[in-house]
Structure formats: C-alpha cells, structure tokens
Tab-separated table of C-alpha atoms in Angstrom:
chain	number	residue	atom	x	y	z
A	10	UNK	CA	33.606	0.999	4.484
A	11	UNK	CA	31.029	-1.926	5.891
A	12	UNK	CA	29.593	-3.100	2.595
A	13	UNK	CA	26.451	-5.335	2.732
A	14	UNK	CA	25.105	-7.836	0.314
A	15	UNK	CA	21.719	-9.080	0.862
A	16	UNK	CA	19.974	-12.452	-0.082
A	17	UNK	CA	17.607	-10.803	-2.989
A	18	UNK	CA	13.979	-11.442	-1.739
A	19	UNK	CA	12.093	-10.665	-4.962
A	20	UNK	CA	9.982	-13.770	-6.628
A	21	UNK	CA	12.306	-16.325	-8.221
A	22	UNK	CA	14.922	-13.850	-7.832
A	23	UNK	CA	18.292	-15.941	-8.042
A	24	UNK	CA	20.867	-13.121	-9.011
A	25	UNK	CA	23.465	-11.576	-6.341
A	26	UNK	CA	24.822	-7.977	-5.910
A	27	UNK	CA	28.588	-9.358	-5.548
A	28	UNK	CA	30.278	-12.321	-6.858
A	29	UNK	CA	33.219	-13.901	-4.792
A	30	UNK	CA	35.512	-12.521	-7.065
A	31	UNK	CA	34.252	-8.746	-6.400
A	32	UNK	CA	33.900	-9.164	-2.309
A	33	UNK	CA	37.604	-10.196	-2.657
A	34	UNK	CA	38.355	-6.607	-4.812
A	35	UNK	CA	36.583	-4.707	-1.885
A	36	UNK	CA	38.671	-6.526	0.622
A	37	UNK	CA	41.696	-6.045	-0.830
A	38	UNK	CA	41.239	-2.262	-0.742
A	39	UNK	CA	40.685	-2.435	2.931
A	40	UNK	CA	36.507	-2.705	3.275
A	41	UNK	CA	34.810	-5.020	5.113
A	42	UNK	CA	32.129	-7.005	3.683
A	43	UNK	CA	28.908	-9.388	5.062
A	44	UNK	CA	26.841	-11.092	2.730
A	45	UNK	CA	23.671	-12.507	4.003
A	46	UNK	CA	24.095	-16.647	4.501
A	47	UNK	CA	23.128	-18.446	1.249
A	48	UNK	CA	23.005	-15.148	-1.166
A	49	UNK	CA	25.295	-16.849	-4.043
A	50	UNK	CA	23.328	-19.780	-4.248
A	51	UNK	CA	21.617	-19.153	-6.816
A	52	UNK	CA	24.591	-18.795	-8.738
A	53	UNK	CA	26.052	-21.497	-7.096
A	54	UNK	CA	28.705	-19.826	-4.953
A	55	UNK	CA	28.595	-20.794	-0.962
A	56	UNK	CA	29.440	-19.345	2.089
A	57	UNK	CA	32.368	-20.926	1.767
A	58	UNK	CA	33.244	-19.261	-1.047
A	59	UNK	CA	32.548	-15.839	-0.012
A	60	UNK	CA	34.447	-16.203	2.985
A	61	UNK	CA	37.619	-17.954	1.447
A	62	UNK	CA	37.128	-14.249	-0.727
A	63	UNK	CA	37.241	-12.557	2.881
A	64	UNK	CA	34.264	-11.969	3.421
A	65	UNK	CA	31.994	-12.129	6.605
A	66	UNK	CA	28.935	-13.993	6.638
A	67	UNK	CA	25.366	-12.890	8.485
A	68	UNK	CA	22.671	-15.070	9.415
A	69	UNK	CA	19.989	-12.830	9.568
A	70	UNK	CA	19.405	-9.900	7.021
A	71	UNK	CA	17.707	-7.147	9.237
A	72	UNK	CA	21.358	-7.017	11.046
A	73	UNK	CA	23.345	-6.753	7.656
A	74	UNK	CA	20.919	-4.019	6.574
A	75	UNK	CA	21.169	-1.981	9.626
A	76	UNK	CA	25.103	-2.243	10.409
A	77	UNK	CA	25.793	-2.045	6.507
A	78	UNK	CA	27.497	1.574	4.701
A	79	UNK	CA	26.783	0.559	1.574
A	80	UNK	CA	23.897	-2.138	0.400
A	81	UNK	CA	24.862	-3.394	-3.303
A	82	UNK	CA	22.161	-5.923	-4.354
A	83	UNK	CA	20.127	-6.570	-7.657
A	84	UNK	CA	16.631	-5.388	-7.326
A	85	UNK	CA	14.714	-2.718	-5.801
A	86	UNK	CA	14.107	-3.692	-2.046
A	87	UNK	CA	11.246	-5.101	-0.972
A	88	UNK	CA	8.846	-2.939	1.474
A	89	UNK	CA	10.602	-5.385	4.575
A	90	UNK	CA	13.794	-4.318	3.554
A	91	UNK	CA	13.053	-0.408	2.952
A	92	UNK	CA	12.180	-0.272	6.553
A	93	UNK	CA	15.793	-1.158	7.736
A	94	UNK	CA	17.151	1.427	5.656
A	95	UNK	CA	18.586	4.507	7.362
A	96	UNK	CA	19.680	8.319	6.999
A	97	UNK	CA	23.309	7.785	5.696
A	98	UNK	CA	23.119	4.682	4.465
A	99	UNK	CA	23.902	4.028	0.624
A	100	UNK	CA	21.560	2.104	-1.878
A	101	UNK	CA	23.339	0.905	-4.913
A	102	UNK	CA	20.893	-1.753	-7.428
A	103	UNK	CA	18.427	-0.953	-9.860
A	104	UNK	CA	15.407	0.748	-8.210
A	105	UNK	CA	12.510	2.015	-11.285
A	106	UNK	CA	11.551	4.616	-9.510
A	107	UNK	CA	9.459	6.032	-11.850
A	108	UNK	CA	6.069	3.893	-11.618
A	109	UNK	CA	6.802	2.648	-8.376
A	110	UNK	CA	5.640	5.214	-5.471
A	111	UNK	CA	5.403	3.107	-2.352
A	112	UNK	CA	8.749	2.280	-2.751
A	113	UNK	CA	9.969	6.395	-3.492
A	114	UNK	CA	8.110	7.604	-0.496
A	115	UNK	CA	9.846	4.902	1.548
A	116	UNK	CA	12.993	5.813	0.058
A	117	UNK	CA	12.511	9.645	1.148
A	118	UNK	CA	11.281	8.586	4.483
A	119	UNK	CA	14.726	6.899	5.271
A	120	UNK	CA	16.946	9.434	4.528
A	121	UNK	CA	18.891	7.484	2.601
A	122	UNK	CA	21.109	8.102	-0.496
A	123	UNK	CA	19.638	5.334	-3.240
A	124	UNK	CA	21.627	5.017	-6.419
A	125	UNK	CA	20.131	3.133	-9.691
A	126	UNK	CA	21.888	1.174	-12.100
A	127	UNK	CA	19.539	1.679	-14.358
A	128	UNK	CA	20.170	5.965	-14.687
A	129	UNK	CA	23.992	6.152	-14.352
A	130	UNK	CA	25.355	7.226	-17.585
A	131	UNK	CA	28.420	7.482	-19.387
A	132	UNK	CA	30.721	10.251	-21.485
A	133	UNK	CA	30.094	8.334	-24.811
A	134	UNK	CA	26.480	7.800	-24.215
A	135	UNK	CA	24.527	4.925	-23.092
A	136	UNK	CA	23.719	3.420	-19.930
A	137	UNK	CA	26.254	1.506	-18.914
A	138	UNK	CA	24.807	-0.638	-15.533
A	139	UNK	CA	21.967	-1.129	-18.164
A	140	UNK	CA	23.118	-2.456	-20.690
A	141	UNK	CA	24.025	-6.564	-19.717
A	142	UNK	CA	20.667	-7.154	-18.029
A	143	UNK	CA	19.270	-5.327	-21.327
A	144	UNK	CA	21.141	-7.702	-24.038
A	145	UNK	CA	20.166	-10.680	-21.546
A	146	UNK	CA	16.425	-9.668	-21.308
A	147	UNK	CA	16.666	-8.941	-25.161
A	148	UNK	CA	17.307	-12.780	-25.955
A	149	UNK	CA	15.207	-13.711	-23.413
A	150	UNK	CA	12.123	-11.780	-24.602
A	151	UNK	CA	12.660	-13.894	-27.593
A	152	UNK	CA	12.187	-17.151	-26.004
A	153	UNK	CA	9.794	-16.720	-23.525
A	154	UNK	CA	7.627	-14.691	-26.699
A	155	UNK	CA	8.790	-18.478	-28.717
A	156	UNK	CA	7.452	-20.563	-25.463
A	157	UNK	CA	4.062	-18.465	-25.026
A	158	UNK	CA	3.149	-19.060	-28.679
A	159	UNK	CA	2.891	-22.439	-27.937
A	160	UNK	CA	-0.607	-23.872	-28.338
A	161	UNK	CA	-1.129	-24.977	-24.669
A	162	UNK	CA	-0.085	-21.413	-23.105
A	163	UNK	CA	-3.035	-20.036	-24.613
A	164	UNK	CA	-1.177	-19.049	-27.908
A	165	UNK	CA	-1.245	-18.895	-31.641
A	166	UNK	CA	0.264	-22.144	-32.318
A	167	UNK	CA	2.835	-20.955	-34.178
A	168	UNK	CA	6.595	-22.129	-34.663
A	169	UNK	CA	8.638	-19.048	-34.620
A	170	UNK	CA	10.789	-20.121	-37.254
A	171	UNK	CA	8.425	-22.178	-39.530
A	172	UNK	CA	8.756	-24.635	-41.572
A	173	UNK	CA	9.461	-25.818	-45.305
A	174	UNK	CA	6.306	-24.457	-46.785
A	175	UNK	CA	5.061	-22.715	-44.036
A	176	UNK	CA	5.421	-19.451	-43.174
A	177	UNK	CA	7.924	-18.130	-39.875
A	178	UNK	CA	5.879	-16.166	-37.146
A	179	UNK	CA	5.916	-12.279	-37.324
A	180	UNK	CA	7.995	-10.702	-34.499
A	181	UNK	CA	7.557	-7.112	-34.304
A	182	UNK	CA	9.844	-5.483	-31.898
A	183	UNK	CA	8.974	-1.931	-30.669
A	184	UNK	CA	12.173	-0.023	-29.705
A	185	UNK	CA	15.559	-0.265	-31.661
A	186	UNK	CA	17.792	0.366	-28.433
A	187	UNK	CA	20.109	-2.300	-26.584
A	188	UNK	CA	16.966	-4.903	-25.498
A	189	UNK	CA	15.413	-4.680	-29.229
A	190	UNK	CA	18.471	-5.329	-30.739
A	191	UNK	CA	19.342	-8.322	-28.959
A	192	UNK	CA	16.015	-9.137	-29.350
A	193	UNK	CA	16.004	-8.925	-33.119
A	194	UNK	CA	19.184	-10.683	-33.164
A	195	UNK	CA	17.295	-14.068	-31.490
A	196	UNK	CA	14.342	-13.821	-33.533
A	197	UNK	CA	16.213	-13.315	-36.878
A	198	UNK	CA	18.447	-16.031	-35.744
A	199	UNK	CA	15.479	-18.253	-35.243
A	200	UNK	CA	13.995	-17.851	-38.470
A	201	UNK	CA	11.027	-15.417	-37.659
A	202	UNK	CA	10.269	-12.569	-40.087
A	203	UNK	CA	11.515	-9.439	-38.052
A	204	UNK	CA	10.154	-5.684	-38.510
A	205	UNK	CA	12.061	-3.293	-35.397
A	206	UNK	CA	9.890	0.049	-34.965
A	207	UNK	CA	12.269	3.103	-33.753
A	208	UNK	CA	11.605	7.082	-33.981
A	209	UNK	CA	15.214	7.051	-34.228
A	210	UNK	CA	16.263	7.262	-38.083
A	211	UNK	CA	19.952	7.179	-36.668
A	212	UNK	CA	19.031	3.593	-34.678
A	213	UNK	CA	17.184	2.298	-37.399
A	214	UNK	CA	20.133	2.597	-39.772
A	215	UNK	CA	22.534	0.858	-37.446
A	216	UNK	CA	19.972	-1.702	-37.307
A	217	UNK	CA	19.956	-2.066	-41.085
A	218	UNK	CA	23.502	-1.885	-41.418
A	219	UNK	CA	23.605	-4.665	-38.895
A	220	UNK	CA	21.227	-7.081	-40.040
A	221	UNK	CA	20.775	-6.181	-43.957
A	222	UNK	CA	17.666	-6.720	-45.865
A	223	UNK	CA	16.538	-9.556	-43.636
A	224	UNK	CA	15.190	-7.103	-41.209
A	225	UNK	CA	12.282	-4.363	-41.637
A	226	UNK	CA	12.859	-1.199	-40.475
A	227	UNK	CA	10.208	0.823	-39.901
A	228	UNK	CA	9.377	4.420	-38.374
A	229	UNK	CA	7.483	4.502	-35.953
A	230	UNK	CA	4.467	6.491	-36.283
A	231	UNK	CA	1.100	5.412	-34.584
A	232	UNK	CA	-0.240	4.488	-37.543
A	233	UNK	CA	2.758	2.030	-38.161
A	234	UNK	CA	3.014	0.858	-34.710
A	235	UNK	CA	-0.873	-0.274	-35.311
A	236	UNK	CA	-0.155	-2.028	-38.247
A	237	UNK	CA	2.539	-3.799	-37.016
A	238	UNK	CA	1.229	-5.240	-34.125
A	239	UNK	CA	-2.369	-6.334	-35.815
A	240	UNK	CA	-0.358	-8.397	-37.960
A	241	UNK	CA	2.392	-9.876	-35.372
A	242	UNK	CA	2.418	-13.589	-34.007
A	243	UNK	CA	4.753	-11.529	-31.008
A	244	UNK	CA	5.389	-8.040	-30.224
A	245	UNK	CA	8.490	-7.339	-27.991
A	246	UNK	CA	8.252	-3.476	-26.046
A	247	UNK	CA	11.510	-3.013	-25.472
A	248	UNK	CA	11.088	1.055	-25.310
A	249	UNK	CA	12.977	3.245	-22.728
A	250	UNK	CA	13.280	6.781	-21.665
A	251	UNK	CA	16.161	6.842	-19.044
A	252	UNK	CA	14.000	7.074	-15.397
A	253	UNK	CA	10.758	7.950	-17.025
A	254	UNK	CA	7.693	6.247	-17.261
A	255	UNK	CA	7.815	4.248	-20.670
A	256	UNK	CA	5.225	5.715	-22.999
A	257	UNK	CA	2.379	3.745	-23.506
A	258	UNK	CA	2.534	2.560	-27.949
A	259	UNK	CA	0.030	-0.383	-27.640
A	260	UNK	CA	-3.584	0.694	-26.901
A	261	UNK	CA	-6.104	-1.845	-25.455
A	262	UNK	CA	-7.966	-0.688	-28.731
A	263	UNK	CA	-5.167	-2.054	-30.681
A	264	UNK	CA	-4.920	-5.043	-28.518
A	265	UNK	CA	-8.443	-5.796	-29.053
A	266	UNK	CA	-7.353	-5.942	-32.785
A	267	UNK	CA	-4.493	-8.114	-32.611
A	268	UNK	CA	-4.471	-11.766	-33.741
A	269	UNK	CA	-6.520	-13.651	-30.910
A	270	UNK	CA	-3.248	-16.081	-29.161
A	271	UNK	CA	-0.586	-13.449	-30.387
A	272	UNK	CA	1.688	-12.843	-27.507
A	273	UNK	CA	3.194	-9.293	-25.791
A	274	UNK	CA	6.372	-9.433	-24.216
A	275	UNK	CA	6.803	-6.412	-22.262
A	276	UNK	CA	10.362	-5.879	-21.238
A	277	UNK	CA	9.476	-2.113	-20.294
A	278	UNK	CA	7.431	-3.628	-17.412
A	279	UNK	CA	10.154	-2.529	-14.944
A	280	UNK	CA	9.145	1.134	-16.111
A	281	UNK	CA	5.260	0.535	-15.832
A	282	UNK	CA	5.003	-1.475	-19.336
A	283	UNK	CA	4.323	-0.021	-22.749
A	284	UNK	CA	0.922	-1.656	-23.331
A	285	UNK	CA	-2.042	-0.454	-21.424
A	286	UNK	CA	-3.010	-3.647	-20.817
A	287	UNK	CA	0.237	-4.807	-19.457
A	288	UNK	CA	0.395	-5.913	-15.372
A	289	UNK	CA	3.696	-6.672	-13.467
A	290	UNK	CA	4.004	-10.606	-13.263
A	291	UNK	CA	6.614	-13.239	-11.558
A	292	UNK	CA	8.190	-16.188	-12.790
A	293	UNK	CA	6.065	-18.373	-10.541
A	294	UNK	CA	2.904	-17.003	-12.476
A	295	UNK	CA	4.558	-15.321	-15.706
A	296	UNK	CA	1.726	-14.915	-17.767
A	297	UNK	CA	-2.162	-13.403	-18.415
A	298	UNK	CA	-4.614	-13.634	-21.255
A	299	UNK	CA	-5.677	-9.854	-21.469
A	300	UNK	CA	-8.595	-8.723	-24.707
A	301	UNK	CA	-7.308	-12.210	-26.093
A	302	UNK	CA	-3.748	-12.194	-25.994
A	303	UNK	CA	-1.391	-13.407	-23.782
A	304	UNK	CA	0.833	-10.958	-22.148
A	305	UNK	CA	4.566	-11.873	-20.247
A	306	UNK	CA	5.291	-8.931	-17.859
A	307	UNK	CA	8.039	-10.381	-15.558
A	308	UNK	CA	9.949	-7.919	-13.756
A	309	UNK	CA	12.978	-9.714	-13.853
A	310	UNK	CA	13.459	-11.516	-16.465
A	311	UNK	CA	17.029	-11.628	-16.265
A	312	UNK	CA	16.702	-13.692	-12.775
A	313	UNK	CA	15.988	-16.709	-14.668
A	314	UNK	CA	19.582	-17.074	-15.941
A	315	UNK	CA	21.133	-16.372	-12.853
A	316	UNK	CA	24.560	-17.265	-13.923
A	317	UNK	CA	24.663	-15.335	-17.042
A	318	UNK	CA	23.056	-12.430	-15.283
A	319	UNK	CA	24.610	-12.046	-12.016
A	320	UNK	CA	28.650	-12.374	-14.400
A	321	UNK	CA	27.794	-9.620	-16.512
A	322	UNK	CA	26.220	-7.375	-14.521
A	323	UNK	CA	28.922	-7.615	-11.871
A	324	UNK	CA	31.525	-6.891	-15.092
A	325	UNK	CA	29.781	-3.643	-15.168
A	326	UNK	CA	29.097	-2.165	-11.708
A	327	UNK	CA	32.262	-3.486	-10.073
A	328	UNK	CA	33.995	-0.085	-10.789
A	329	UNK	CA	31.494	1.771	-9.427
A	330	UNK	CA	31.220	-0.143	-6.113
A	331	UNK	CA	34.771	0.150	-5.592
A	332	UNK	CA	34.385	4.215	-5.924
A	333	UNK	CA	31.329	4.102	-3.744
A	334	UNK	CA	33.394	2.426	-1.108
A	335	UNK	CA	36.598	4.057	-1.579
A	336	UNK	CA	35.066	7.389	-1.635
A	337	UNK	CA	31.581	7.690	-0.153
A	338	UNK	CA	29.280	10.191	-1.750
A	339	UNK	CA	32.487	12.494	-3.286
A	340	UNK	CA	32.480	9.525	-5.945
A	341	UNK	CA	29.228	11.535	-7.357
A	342	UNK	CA	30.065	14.877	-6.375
A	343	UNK	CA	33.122	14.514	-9.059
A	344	UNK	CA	31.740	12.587	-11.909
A	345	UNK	CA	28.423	13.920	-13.559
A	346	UNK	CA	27.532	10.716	-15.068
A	347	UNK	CA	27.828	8.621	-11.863
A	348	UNK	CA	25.971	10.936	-10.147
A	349	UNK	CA	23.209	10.711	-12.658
A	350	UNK	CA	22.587	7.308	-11.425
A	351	UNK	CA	21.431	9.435	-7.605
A	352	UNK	CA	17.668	8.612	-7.584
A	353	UNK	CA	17.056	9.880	-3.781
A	354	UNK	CA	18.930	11.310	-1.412
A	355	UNK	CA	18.410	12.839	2.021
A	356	UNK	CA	14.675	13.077	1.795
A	357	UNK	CA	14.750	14.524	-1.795
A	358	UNK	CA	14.089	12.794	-5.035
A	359	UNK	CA	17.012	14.057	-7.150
A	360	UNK	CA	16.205	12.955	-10.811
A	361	UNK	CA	14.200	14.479	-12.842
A	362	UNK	CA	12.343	11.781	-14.924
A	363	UNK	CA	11.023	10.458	-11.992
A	364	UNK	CA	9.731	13.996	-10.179
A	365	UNK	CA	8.072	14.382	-13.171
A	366	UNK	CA	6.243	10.859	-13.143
A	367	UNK	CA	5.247	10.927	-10.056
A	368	UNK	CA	4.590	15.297	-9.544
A	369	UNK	CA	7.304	15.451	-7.144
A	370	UNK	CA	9.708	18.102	-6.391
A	371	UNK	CA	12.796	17.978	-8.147
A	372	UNK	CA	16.241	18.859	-6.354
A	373	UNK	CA	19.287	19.129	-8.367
A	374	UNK	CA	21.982	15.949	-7.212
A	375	UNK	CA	24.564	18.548	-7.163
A	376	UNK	CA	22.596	20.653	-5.124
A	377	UNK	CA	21.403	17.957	-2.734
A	378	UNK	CA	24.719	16.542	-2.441
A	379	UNK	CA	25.998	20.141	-1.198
C-alpha cells in the first residue's frame, strides 16, 4: 500500500503522523511510503532521515494527498486538505467529529473511509490511541493553568504551590479519567491543594487509592461542581464521552461567580469544551478573558511538546497502521474495537456519538463496511 504522511498544517502544529523508525516498519513489510518535505522537523528528524528509513520524499502536499492509500497524520485536516481527499482513500489521525460539522460534511462528500484515534477502543477498556496525548495534555493543563495565573496574563497572582505561610492555589479538576489524573498528579506534585470531581465512585476510588488523603475526592453533582469552581484559583475540564459532544458542567452563571483572574483550562476543547464560555484557541493566541476569567482552549495542546508527543503517540498507533496497510479495510471488518475507531465511511457517518451530535443518520460500521 502507498502510505502518505503529510506536513501537519494546523497552528503551531509541530507533531508528525510517522517517525523514521515507523516509515522503516511499513517498508519493511513491503509498502511504499512519501512524507511531505520537512514533516519531521518539528521533531527534528530530516528528509534525510526519512529516506535513509526508505522512504520517498514529496515536495508538494496536494500530490501526496491525491496518489496516497492511506493518509496517517496527527490532526484533523484542514478544509485545503479535505478537498484532496477521495472515494477510497483511508484517513487515519484524530478527527473530533462531534462539534466539528464543516469538516463531517466534507468528510461524507469525499467518499472517503476516515478513522479516529480518538474512538478506537480496546478488549480491556479504554481508549488506547487516546490515551498518550491524554497523560501529555494532563501535565500540560497543569502548567499552562500555573503560567496563566500569573499576574501579567490577566490572572490571580497566585503561586500554585505557595509558600511558607501562604496558602497553595486551589486546582479543581473536573473529570477523574486519563487527562485528570495526570493532571492531578502535576498539581499535587506542585504543591497546589487538589479536589478531582468524577460521577464515577469506581474512578474516584482509584484516585484515592492513588494519591491518599492529599487529594479531595468529590462527587460530582451540580451543586458540587459549583462549589468547587467558585472557590478554585484553576479549574482543569478534562471530561470525555468517547465521540460525543462533552457535556457542558461550567455555566457562564457560574463563571460569572468565580474568583475574578481564576483561570479555565479546557482540555475538552477538542470535543466543543465543557464551559459555555469556552472558544477554540491556538498557541499563537492561547488565551481570552471571558465574565472575568481567563480561559486556555488550545486544540492541541500536545503540539507544544512535539518530541514527547509525536514518541508516544507513534508507540501507540504503530500497530494499527501496520494492519491498515497490510490489510486495507478487512483490518476493521475483523476486530470490533478497531473498527470502532470508523468515524465516516463511503458517504455515511458510522458512529453513533457523533450522528447524534450533529442529527445525522447513523449507519452501523459493520453494515457500511459490507
């Protein structure tokens, strides 16, 4: 199979699809692969690189999109690059669908199959293509939440971890799955006072039994999500339902009542943010002053550690691509929990989180795939 990896186009968007080390695992099998001209660098892997790994480097991307099987990036293509997309094609990156409809009609327009990180599942539960970029933007919430407290990025003035004699900041982090407990790991390590919000009695006891009495565990009811954030220096949203909308927990009511400089670090953004108030942002302009209090809503957050980001996440998807490109679309046709990951295919949105947040028409993968 002709496998394609794109320069990513997104703002400040520095991660990769493949690594040198993973072209050369495609290659070995027998695929062919072109990576756009200066995709690693961010990373700092060259052209030379990629080709001493075999593979074959394009100048210009409309050509790799076109001529490519398979496209394995990072993030959702841009509108440019949905254009060049095809009937037949494959689409393997993360995609959050489920705000997003410009990019879903696009994506049924083409014909193409699109496959998302972000939905593929696994038999012990969990979402495996998830997971790194959520333990990376997890300790990153942290420190961007640490840096927007400052005095001179509109916020609170407060020191996250204190001082002798002076109280640590309040971090409240809404959401006890794989982002909130990374993110609770950074703030406790800091020094912050920590409460983690979860409707989850199950998470909330790992949590406990993870962290002991240093951490608050709280369920979260609306009243307690209230309280919590009126009192917080920082609240983290680090919610998810797998492909669905992220429920909206923080009111502009509430924000209106939250400490005037107290900061919101929306890590849900990516699934249309869990504050009302909450706007998609870049790195080049990462933050907004919104009823008083400053909100960070980058989409990808994990782009700012390129290195990090771009290592782990190719640690995790590297299996799959190999299927994909072994096998074509049979790789989902055999394994329910790959094929979970199917987001589109063949003019048909086949998952069912996003038909429901958008009113589409649901078709079955299994059926579509047939």
């Amino acid at each position: 199979m002709r496998v394609g990896v794109p320069k990513e186009t997104k703002a400040r968007e520095h991660r990769v699809g493949l690594v040198p080390a993973s072209v050369r695992e495609l290659v070995q099998r027998g695929h062919a692969v072109w990576v756009q001209a200066s995709a690693g660098a961010g990373i700092g892997a060259s052209d030379a690189d990629y080709e001493a790994a075999g593979a074959r480097i394009v100048a210009e991307a409309e050509g790799l999109w076109r001529e490519a099987e398979l496209v394995v990036k990072v993030k959702e293509p841009q509108p440019a690059e949905r254009a060049w997309l095809s009937s037949g094609q494959l689409l393997f990156c993360y995609l959050h669908l489920a705000p997003d409809v410009p990019q879903t009609d696009d994506l049924l327009r083409s014909g193409a199959s699109a496959i998302a990180y972000e939905t593929v599942t696994q038999p012990q539960g969990g979402l495996p293509l998830l997971a790194p970029m959520s333990e990376v933007a997890g300790r990153l919430s942290v420190q961007a939440g640490a840096h927007c407290l400052l005095a001179h990025q509109g916020g609170r003035g407060v020191l996250l971890g204190g001082v002798p004699g002076v109280a640590p900041a309040s971090v409240v982090v809404l959401g006890g799955g794989m982002v909130g407990t990374h993110a609770v790991a950074m703030a406790l390590g800091l020094g912050a006072r920590v409460t983690v919000l979860d409707r989850s009695v199950d998470a909330l006891r790992r949590l406990w039994m993870q962290f002991g009495p240093a951490l608050q565990t709280v369920y979260a009811t609306q009243e307690a999500v209230e309280q919590a954030c009126m009192q917080a220096d920082l609240v983290i949203g680090s919610v998810l339902i797998p492909g669905a909308a992220a429920p909206k927990l923080i009111t502009r009511d509430l924000v209106r009542r939250m400490r005037p400089g107290a900061v919101i670090v929306d890590v849900a953004i990516d699934q249309g943010g869990c504050s009302e108030t909450s706007q998609p942002t870049t790195h080049d302009a990462p933050t907004y002053v919104e009823e008083g209090v400053v909100h960070y809503a980058v989409t990808n957050m994990p782009g700012a550690v390129p290195h990090t980001s771009t290592h782990a996440l190719n640690h995790a998807t590297l299996p799959y691509v190999l299927r994909l490109a072994d096998q074509g679309l049979a790789a989902l046709r055999e394994d329910a929990h790959f094929r979970a990951g199917l987001n589109v295919h063949a003019g048909q949105v086949t998952h069912a989180a996003v038909a429901r947040a958008q009113g589409r028409v649901h078709t079955e993968a299994l059926d579509a795939l047939a």
